JSON list of C-alpha atoms in Angstrom, two decimals:
[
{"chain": "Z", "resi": 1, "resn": "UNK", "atom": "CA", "xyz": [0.00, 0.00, 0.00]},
{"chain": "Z", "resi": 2, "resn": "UNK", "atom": "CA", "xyz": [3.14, 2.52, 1.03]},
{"chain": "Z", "resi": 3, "resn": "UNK", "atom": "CA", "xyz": [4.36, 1.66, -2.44]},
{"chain": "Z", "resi": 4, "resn": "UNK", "atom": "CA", "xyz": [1.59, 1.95, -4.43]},
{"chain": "Z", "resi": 5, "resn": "UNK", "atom": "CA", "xyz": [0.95, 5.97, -2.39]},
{"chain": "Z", "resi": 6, "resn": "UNK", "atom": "CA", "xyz": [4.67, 6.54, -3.45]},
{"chain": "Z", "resi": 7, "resn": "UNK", "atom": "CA", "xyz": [4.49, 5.45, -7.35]},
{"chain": "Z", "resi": 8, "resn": "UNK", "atom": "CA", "xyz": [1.28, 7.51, -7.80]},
{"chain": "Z", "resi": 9, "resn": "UNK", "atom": "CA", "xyz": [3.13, 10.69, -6.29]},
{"chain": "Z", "resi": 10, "resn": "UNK", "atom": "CA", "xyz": [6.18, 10.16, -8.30]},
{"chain": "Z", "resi": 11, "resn": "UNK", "atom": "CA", "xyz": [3.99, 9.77, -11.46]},
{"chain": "Z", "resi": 12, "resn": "UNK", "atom": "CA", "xyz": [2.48, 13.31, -11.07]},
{"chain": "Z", "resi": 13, "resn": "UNK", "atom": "CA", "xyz": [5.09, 14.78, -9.99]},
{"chain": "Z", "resi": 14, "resn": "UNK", "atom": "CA", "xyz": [6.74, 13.43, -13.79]},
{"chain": "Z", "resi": 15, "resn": "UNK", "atom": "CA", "xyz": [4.18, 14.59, -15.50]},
{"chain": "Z", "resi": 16, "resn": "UNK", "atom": "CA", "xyz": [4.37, 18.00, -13.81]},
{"chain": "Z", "resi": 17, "resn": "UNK", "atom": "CA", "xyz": [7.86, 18.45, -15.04]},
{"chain": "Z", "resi": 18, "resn": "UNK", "atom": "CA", "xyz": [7.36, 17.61, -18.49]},
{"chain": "Z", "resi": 19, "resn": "UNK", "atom": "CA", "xyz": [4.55, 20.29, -19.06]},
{"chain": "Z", "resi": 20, "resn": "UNK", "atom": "CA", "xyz": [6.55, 22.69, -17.54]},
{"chain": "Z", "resi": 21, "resn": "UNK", "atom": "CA", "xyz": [9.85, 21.61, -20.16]},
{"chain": "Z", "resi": 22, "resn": "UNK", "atom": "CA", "xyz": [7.33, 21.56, -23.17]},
{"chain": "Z", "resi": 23, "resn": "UNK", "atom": "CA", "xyz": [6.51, 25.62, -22.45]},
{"chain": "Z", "resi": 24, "resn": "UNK", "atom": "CA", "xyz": [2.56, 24.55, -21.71]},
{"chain": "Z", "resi": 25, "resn": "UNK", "atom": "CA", "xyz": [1.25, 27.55, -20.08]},
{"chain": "Z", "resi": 26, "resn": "UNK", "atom": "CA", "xyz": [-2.19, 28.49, -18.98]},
{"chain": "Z", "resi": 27, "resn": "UNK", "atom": "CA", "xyz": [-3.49, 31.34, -21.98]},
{"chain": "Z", "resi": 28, "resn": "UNK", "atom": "CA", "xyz": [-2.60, 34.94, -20.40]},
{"chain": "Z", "resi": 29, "resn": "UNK", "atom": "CA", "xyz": [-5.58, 38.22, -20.93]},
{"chain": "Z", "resi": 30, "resn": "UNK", "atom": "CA", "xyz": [-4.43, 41.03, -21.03]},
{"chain": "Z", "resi": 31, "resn": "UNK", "atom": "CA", "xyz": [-6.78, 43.84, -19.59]},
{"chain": "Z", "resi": 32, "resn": "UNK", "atom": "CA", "xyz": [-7.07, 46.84, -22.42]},
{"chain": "Z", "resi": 33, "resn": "UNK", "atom": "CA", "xyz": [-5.78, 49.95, -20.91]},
{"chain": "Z", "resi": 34, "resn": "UNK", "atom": "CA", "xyz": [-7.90, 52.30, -20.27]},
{"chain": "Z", "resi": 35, "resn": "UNK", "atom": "CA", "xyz": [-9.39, 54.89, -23.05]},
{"chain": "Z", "resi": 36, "resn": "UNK", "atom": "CA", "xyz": [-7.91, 52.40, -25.94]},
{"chain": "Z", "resi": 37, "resn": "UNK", "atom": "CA", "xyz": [-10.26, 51.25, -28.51]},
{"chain": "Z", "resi": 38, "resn": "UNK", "atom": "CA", "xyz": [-9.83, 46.94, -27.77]},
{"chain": "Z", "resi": 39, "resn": "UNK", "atom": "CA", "xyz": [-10.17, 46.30, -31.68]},
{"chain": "Z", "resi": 40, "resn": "UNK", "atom": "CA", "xyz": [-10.13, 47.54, -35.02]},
{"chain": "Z", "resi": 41, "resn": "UNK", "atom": "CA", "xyz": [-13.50, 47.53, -35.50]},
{"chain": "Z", "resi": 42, "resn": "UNK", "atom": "CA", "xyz": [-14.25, 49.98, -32.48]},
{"chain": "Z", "resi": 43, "resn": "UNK", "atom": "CA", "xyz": [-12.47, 52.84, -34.34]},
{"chain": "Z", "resi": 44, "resn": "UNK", "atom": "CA", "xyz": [-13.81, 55.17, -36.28]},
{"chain": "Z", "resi": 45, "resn": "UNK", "atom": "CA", "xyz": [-12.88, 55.40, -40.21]},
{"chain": "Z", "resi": 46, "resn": "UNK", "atom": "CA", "xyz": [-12.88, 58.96, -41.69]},
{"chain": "Z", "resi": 47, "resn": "UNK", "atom": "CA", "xyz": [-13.67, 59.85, -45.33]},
{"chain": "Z", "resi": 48, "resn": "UNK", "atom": "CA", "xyz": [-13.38, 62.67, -47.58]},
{"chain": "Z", "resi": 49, "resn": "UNK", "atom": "CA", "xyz": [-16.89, 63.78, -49.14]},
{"chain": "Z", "resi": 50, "resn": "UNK", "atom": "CA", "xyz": [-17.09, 64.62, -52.63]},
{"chain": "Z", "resi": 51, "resn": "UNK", "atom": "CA", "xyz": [-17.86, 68.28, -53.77]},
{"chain": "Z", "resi": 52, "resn": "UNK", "atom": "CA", "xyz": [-20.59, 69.95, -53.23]},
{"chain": "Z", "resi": 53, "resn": "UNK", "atom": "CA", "xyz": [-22.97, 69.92, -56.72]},
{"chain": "Z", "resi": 54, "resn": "UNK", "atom": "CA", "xyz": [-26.06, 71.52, -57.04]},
{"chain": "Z", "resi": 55, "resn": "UNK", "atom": "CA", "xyz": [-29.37, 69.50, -58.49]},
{"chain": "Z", "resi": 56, "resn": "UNK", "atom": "CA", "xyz": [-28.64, 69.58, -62.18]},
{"chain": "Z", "resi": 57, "resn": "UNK", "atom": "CA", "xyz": [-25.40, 68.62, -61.54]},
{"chain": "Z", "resi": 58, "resn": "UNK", "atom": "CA", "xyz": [-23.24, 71.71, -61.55]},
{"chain": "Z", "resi": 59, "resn": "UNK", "atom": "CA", "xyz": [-20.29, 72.16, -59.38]},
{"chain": "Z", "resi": 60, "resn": "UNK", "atom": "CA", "xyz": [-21.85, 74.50, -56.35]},
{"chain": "Z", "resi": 61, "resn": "UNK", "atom": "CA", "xyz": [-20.86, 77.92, -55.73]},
{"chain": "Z", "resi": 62, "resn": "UNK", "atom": "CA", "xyz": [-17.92, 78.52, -53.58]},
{"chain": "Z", "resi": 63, "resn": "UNK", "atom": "CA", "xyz": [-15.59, 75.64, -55.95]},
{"chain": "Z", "resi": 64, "resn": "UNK", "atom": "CA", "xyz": [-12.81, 76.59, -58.11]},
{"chain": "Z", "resi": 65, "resn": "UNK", "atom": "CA", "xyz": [-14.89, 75.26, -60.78]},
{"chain": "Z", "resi": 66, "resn": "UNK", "atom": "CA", "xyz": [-17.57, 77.46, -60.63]},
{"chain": "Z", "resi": 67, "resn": "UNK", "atom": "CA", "xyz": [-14.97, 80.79, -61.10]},
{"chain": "Z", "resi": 68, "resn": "UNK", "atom": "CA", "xyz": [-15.27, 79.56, -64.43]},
{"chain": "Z", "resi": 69, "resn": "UNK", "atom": "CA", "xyz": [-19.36, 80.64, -64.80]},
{"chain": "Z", "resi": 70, "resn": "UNK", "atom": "CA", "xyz": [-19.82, 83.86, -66.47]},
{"chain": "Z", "resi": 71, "resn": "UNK", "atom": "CA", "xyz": [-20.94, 86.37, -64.03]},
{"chain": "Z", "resi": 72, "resn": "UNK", "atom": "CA", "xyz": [-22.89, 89.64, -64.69]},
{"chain": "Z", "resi": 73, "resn": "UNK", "atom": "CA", "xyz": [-19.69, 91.47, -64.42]},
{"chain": "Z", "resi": 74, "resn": "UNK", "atom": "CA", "xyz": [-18.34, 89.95, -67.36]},
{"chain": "Z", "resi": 75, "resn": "UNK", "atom": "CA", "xyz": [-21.36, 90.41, -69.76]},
{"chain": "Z", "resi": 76, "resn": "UNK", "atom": "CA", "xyz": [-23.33, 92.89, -71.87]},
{"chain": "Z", "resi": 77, "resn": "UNK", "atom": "CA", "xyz": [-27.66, 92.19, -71.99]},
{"chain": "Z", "resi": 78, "resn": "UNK", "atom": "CA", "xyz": [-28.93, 93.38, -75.02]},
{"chain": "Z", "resi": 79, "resn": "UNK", "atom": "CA", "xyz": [-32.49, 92.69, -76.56]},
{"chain": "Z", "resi": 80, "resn": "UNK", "atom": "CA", "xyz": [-32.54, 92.13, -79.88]},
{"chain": "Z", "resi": 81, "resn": "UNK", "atom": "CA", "xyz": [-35.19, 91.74, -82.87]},
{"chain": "Z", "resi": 82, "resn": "UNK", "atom": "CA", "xyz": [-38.29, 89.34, -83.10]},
{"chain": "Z", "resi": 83, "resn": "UNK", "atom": "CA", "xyz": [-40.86, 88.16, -84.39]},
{"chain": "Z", "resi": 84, "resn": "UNK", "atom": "CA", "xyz": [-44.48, 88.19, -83.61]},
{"chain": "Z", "resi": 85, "resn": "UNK", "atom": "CA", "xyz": [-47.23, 85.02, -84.09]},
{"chain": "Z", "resi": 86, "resn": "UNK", "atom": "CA", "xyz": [-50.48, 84.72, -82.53]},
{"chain": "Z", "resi": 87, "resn": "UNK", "atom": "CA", "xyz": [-50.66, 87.17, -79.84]},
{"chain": "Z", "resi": 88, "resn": "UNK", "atom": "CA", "xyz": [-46.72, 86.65, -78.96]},
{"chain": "Z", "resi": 89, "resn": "UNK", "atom": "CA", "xyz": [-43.78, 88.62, -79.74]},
{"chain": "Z", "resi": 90, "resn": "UNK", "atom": "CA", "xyz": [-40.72, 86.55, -79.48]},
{"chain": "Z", "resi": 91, "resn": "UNK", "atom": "CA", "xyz": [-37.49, 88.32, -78.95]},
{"chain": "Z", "resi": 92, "resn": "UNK", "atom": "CA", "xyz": [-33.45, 87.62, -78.56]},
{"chain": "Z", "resi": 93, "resn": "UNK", "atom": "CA", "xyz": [-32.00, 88.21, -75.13]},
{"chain": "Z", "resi": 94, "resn": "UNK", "atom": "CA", "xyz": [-28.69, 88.09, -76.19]},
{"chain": "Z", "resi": 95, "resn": "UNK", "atom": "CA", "xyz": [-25.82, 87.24, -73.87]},
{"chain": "Z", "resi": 96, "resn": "UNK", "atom": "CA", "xyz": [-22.04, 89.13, -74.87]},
{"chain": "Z", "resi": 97, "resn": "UNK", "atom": "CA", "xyz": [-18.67, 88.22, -73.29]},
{"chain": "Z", "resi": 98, "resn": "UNK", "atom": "CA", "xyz": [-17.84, 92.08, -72.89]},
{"chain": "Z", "resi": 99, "resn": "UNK", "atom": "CA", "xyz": [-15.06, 90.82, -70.04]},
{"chain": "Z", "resi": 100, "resn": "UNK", "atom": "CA", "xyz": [-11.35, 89.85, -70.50]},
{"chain": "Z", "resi": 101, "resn": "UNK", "atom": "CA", "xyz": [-11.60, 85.80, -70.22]},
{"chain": "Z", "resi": 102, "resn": "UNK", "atom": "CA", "xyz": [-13.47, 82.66, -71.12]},
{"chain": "Z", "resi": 103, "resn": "UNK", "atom": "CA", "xyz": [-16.60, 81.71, -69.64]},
{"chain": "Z", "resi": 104, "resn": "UNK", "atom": "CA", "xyz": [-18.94, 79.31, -69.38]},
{"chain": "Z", "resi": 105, "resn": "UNK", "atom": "CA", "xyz": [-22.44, 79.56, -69.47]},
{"chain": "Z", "resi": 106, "resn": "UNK", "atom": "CA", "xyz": [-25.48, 76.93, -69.95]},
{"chain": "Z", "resi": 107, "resn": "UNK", "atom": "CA", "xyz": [-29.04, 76.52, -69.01]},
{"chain": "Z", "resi": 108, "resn": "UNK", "atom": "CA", "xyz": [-31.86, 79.26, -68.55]},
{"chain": "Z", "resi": 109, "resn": "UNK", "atom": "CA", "xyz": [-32.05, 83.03, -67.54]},
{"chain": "Z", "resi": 110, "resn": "UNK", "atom": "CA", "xyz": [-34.10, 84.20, -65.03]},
{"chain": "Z", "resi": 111, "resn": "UNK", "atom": "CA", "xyz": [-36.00, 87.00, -66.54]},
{"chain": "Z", "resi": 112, "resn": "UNK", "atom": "CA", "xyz": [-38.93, 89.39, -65.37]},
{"chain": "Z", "resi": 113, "resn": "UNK", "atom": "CA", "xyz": [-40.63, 92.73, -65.77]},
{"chain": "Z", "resi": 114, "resn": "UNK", "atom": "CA", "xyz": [-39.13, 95.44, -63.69]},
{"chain": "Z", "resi": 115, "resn": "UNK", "atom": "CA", "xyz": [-40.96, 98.85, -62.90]},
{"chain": "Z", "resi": 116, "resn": "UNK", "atom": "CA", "xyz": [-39.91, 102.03, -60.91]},
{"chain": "Z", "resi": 117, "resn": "UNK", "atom": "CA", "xyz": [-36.83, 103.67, -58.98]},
{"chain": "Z", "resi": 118, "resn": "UNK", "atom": "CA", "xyz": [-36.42, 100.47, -57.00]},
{"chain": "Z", "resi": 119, "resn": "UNK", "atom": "CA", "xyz": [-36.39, 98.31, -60.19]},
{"chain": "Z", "resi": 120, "resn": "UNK", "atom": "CA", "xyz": [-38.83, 95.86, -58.50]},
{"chain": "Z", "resi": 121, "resn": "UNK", "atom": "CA", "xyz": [-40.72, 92.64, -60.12]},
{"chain": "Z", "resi": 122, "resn": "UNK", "atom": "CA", "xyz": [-43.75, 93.55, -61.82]},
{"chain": "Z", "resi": 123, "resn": "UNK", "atom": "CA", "xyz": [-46.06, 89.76, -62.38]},
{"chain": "Z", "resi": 124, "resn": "UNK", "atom": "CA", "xyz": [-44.83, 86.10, -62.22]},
{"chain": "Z", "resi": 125, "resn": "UNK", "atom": "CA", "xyz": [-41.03, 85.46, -63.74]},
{"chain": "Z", "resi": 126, "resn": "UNK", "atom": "CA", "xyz": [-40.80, 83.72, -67.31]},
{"chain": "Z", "resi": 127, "resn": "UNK", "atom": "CA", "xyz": [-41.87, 80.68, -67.41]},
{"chain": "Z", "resi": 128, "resn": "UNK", "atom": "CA", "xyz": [-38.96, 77.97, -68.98]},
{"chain": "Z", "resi": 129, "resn": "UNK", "atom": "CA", "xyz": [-39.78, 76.04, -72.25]},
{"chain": "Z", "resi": 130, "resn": "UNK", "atom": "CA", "xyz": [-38.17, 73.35, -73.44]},
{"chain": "Z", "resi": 131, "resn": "UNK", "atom": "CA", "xyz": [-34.89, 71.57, -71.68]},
{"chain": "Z", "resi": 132, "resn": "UNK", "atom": "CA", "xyz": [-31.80, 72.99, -71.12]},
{"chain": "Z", "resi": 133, "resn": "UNK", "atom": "CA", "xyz": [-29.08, 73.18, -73.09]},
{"chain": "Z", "resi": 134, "resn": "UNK", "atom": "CA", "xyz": [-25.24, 72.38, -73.49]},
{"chain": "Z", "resi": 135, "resn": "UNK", "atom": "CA", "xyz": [-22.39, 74.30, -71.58]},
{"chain": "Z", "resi": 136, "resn": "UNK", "atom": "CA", "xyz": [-21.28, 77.01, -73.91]},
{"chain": "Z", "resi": 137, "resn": "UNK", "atom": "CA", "xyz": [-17.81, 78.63, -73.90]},
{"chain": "Z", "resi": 138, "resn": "UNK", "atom": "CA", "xyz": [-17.68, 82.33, -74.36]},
{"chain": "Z", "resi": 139, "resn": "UNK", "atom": "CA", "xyz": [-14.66, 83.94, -75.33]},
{"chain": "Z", "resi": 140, "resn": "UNK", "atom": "CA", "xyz": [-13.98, 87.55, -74.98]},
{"chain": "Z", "resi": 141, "resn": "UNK", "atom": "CA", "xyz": [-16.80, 89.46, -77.61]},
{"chain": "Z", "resi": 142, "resn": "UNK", "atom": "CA", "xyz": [-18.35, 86.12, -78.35]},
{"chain": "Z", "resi": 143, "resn": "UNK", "atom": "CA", "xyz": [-21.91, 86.12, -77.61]},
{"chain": "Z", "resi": 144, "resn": "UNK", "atom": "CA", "xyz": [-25.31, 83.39, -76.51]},
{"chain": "Z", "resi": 145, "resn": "UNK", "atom": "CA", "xyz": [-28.44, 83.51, -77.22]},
{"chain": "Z", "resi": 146, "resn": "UNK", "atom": "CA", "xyz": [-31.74, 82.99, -75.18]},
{"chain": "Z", "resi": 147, "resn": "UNK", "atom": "CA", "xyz": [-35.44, 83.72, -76.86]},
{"chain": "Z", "resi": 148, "resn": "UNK", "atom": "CA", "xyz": [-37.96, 85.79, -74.83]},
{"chain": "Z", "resi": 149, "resn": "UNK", "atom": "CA", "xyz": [-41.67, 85.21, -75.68]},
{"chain": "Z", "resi": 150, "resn": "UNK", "atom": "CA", "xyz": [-43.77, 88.81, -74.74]},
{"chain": "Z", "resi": 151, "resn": "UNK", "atom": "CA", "xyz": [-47.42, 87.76, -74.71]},
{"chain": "Z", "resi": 152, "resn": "UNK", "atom": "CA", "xyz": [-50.12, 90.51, -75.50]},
{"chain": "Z", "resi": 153, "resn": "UNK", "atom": "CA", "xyz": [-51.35, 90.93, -71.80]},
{"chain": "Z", "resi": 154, "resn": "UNK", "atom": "CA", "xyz": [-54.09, 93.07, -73.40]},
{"chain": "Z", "resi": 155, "resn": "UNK", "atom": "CA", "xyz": [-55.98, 90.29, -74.02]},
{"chain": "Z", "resi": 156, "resn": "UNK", "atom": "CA", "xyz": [-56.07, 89.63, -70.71]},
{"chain": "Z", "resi": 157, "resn": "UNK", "atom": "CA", "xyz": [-58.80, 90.44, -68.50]},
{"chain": "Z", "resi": 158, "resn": "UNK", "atom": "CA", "xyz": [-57.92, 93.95, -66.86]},
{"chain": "Z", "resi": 159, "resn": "UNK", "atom": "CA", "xyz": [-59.32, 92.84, -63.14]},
{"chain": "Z", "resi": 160, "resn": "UNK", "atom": "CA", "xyz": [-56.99, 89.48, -63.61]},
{"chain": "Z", "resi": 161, "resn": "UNK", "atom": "CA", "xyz": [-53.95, 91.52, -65.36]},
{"chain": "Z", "resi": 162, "resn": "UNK", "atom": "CA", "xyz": [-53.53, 94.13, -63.14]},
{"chain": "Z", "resi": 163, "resn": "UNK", "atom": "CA", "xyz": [-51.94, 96.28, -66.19]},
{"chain": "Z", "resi": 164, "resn": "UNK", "atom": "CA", "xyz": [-49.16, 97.91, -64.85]},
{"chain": "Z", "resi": 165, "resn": "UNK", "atom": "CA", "xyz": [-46.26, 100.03, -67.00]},
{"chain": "Z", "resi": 166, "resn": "UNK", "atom": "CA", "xyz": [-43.04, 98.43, -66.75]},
{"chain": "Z", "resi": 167, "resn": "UNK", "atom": "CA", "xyz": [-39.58, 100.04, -67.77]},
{"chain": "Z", "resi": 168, "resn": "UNK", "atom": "CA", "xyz": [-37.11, 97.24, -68.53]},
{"chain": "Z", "resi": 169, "resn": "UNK", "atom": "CA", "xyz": [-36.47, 93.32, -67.96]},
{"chain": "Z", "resi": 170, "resn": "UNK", "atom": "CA", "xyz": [-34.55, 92.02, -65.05]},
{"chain": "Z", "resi": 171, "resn": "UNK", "atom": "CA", "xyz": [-32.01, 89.28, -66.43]},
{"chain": "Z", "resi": 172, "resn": "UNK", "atom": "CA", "xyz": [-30.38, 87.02, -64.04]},
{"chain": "Z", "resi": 173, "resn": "UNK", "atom": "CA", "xyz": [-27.98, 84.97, -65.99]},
{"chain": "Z", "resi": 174, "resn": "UNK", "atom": "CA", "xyz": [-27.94, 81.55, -64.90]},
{"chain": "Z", "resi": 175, "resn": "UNK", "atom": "CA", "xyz": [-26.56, 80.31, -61.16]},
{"chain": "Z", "resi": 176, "resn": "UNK", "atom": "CA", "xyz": [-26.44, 84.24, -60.71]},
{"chain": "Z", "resi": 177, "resn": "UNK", "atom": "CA", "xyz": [-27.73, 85.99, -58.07]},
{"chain": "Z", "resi": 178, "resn": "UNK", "atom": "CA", "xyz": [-27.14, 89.16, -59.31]},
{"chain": "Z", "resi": 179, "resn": "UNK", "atom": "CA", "xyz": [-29.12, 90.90, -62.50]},
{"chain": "Z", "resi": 180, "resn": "UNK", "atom": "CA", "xyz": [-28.84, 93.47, -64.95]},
{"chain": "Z", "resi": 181, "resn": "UNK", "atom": "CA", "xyz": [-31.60, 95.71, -65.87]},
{"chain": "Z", "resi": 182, "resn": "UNK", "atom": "CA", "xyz": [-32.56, 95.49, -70.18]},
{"chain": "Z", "resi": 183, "resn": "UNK", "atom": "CA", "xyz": [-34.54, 98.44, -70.92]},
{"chain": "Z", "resi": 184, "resn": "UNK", "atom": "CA", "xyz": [-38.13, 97.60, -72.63]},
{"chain": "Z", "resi": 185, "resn": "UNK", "atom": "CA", "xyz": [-41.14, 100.00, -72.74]},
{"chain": "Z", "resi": 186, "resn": "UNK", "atom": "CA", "xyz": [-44.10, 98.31, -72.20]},
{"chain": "Z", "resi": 187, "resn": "UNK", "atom": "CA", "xyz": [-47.03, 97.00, -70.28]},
{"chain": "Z", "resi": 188, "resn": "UNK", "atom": "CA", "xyz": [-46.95, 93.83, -67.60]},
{"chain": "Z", "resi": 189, "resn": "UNK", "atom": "CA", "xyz": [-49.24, 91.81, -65.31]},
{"chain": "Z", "resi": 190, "resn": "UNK", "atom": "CA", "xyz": [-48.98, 92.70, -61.46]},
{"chain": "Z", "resi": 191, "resn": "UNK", "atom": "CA", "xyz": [-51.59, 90.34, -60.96]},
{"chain": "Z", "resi": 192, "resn": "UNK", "atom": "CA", "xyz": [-50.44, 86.66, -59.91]},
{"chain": "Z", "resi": 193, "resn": "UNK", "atom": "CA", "xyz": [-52.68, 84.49, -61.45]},
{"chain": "Z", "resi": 194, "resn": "UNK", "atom": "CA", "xyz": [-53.02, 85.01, -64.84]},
{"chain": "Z", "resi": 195, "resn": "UNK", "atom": "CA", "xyz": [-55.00, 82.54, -67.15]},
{"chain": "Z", "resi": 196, "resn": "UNK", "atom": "CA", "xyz": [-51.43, 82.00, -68.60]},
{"chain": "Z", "resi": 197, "resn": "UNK", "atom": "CA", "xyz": [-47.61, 82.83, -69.05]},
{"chain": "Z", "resi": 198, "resn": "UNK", "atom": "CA", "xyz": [-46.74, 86.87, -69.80]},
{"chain": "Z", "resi": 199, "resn": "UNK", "atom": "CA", "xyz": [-43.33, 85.75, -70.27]},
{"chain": "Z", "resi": 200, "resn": "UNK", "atom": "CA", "xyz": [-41.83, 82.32, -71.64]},
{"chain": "Z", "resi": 201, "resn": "UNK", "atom": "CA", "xyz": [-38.06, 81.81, -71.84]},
{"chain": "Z", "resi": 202, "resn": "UNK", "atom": "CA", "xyz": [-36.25, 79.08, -73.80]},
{"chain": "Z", "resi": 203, "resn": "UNK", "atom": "CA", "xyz": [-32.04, 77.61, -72.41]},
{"chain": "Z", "resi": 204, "resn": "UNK", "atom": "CA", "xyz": [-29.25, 79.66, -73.66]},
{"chain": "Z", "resi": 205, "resn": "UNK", "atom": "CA", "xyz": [-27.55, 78.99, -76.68]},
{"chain": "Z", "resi": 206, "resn": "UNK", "atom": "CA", "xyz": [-25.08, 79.56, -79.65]}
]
């Protein structure tokens, strides 16, 4: 029995010593210190957004890109010669590079009747036909193109119309917020709803 006690000790004790020669250790956690994201996953990944564009597409204001938009600054407003056919007078707003560089300039004027000292908006704005065009590069004294439908507001009922004298057009070239002043003689609808459009305006082009 005293030897059978003894062999059994002896035989753990072997085994012991050969787990500790192989390098057998018990797995060892580390703690993450404190403040230290524990994995990759727990960090957070920046990006870099992609410009600014506006709904059509454009590059916004505020880009480099957009330095390249002609600006009322940089052009003459003239109204040239038309054509009139059933009850409409259509006319050219015509667009000049009167500046010293190339710009670019696409898509549809804003353009309304104007009245007074304070040059303020007589009636509703033009109302856009069609779809709108290509970019077009101006170069210095090169010009664009935009037609301006006049409709004979004296066929308009007087208590609708509103009949008002107006003085000139306001023309806000396109992605401008500032306008030039065409002068035009003539008489406009105050009123706001009007059986139809005093003004049409078709995209710019060449």
């Amino acid at each position: 029995m005293k030897n059978r006690n003894w062999v059994t000790v002896a035989t753990f004790a072997t085994l012991g010593l050969g787990l500790a020669a192989c390098g057998e250790q018990p797995p060892q956690t580390a703690a993450p210190a404190a403040g230290t994201p524990s994995t990759a996953a727990e960090t957070s990944e920046s990006s870099t957004a992609p410009p600014a564009t506006t709904e059509r597409g454009e590059t916004a204001a505020g880009d480099p890109a957009a330095e390249g938009l002609c600006k009322v600054g940089d052009l003459t407003i003239t109204l040239g010669d038309g054509d009139s056919a059933a009850g409409t007078t259509y006319r050219q707003l015509e667009f000049i590079n009167s500046g010293t560089r190339t710009c670019t300039i696409q898509g549809f004027p804003g353009v309304s009747y104007a009245a007074g000292g304070d040059e303020h908006q007589v009636g509703p704005a033009a109302f856009r036909e069609g779809e709108k065009g290509e970019p077009i590069q101006l170069a210095p004294g090169q010009k664009a193109t935009a037609d301006v439908g006049f409709v004979q507001v004296g066929n308009y009922d007087p208590g609708t119309c509103k009949p008002t004298q107006v003085s000139g057009i306001k023309v806000y070239p396109p992605q401008e917020t500032a306008y030039k002043i065409v002068p035009f003689e003539g008489t406009g609808c105050a009123g706001e709803q009007l059986p139809g459009n005093q003004l049409t305006v078709k995209t710019i082009s060449d």
